Amino acid sequence: MTVPHHQVGMMRCSGSERPENTHPYLDNPSVESSPKPGKDKRVILNISGAKYEVPWDTLERFPCSRLGRLRDARTQEELLKLCDYNK
């Protein structure tokens, strides 16, 4: 299935019921240490100790990827389930 570029951010993985124009980090006080996209909407990803700063819309363009699921996480527990730990 090909989705027009302007509609990619509207795609949802199964089970997602969050309204399109809300963001769980901005609207959910239960996430204590959540990143809040600023005016320029960038996010810092820590990958194996290396930090990468990417545009927030990177997470929105791939809603069913691990990055997209990070964007949709509603609690810290949901966030941690998406993280890999090298022990």
CSV table of C-alpha atoms in Angstrom, one decimal:
chain,number,residue,atom,x,y,z
A,1,MET,CA,0.0,0.0,0.0
A,2,THR,CA,1.4,3.4,-1.0
A,3,VAL,CA,0.5,6.3,1.2
A,4,PRO,CA,0.9,9.9,-0.1
A,5,HIS,CA,3.7,11.6,1.7
A,6,HIS,CA,1.4,14.2,3.3
A,7,GLN,CA,-0.7,11.4,4.9
A,8,VAL,CA,2.1,9.3,6.4
A,9,GLY,CA,1.9,11.1,9.8
A,10,MET,CA,-1.8,10.2,9.9
A,11,MET,CA,-1.1,6.4,9.8
A,12,ARG,CA,-1.7,4.6,13.0
A,13,CYS,CA,-0.5,1.2,14.2
A,14,SER,CA,-3.2,-1.1,15.4
A,15,GLY,CA,-4.4,-0.3,18.9
A,16,SER,CA,-3.5,3.4,18.7
A,17,GLU,CA,-6.5,5.5,19.8
A,18,ARG,CA,-4.7,8.8,20.4
A,19,PRO,CA,-6.3,11.8,18.6
A,20,GLU,CA,-4.1,13.1,15.7
A,21,ASN,CA,-3.4,16.5,17.2
A,22,THR,CA,-2.5,15.5,20.7
A,23,HIS,CA,0.8,14.4,22.1
A,24,PRO,CA,1.1,12.1,25.2
A,25,TYR,CA,4.1,13.9,26.6
A,26,LEU,CA,2.5,17.3,26.3
A,27,ASP,CA,-0.9,16.2,27.5
A,28,ASN,CA,0.0,13.5,30.1
A,29,PRO,CA,1.5,14.6,33.5
A,30,SER,CA,2.1,10.9,34.4
A,31,VAL,CA,5.2,10.9,32.2
A,32,GLU,CA,7.6,12.5,34.6
A,33,SER,CA,10.8,12.8,32.6
A,34,SER,CA,9.4,13.1,29.1
A,35,PRO,CA,11.0,15.1,26.3
A,36,LYS,CA,8.8,17.9,25.1
A,37,PRO,CA,9.3,19.0,21.5
A,38,GLY,CA,10.2,22.7,21.5
A,39,LYS,CA,9.7,25.3,18.9
A,40,ASP,CA,12.1,23.7,16.4
A,41,LYS,CA,10.7,20.2,17.3
A,42,ARG,CA,13.9,18.1,17.5
A,43,VAL,CA,14.6,15.0,19.6
A,44,ILE,CA,17.9,13.5,20.9
A,45,LEU,CA,18.2,9.8,20.5
A,46,ASN,CA,20.9,8.0,22.6
A,47,ILE,CA,22.0,5.0,20.5
A,48,SER,CA,24.8,2.9,22.2
A,49,GLY,CA,26.0,6.0,24.1
A,50,ALA,CA,26.2,8.2,20.9
A,51,LYS,CA,23.6,11.0,20.8
A,52,TYR,CA,21.9,11.9,17.6
A,53,GLU,CA,19.7,14.9,17.2
A,54,VAL,CA,16.9,14.4,14.6
A,55,PRO,CA,13.8,16.3,13.6
A,56,TRP,CA,10.7,15.2,15.6
A,57,ASP,CA,8.9,14.6,12.3
A,58,THR,CA,11.3,11.7,11.7
A,59,LEU,CA,9.3,9.9,14.4
A,60,GLU,CA,6.0,11.0,12.8
A,61,ARG,CA,7.0,9.7,9.3
A,62,PHE,CA,7.4,6.1,10.5
A,63,PRO,CA,4.5,5.6,12.9
A,64,CYS,CA,4.8,1.8,13.1
A,65,SER,CA,8.5,1.7,13.5
A,66,ARG,CA,10.2,1.6,16.9
A,67,LEU,CA,10.8,5.4,16.6
A,68,GLY,CA,7.2,6.0,15.9
A,69,ARG,CA,6.2,3.9,18.9
A,70,LEU,CA,8.5,6.0,21.0
A,71,ARG,CA,6.5,9.0,19.9
A,72,ASP,CA,3.3,7.3,20.9
A,73,ALA,CA,4.4,6.0,24.3
A,74,ARG,CA,2.1,7.3,27.0
A,75,THR,CA,4.0,6.2,30.1
A,76,GLN,CA,7.6,5.7,31.2
A,77,GLU,CA,7.0,2.0,31.3
A,78,GLU,CA,5.9,2.0,27.6
A,79,LEU,CA,9.0,4.0,26.8
A,80,LEU,CA,11.3,1.6,28.5
A,81,LYS,CA,9.8,-1.4,26.7
A,82,LEU,CA,11.1,0.1,23.5
A,83,CYS,CA,14.6,0.5,24.8
A,84,ASP,CA,17.4,-2.0,24.3
A,85,TYR,CA,19.9,-2.6,27.1
A,86,ASN,CA,23.3,-4.0,26.6
A,87,LYS,CA,24.0,-5.9,29.8
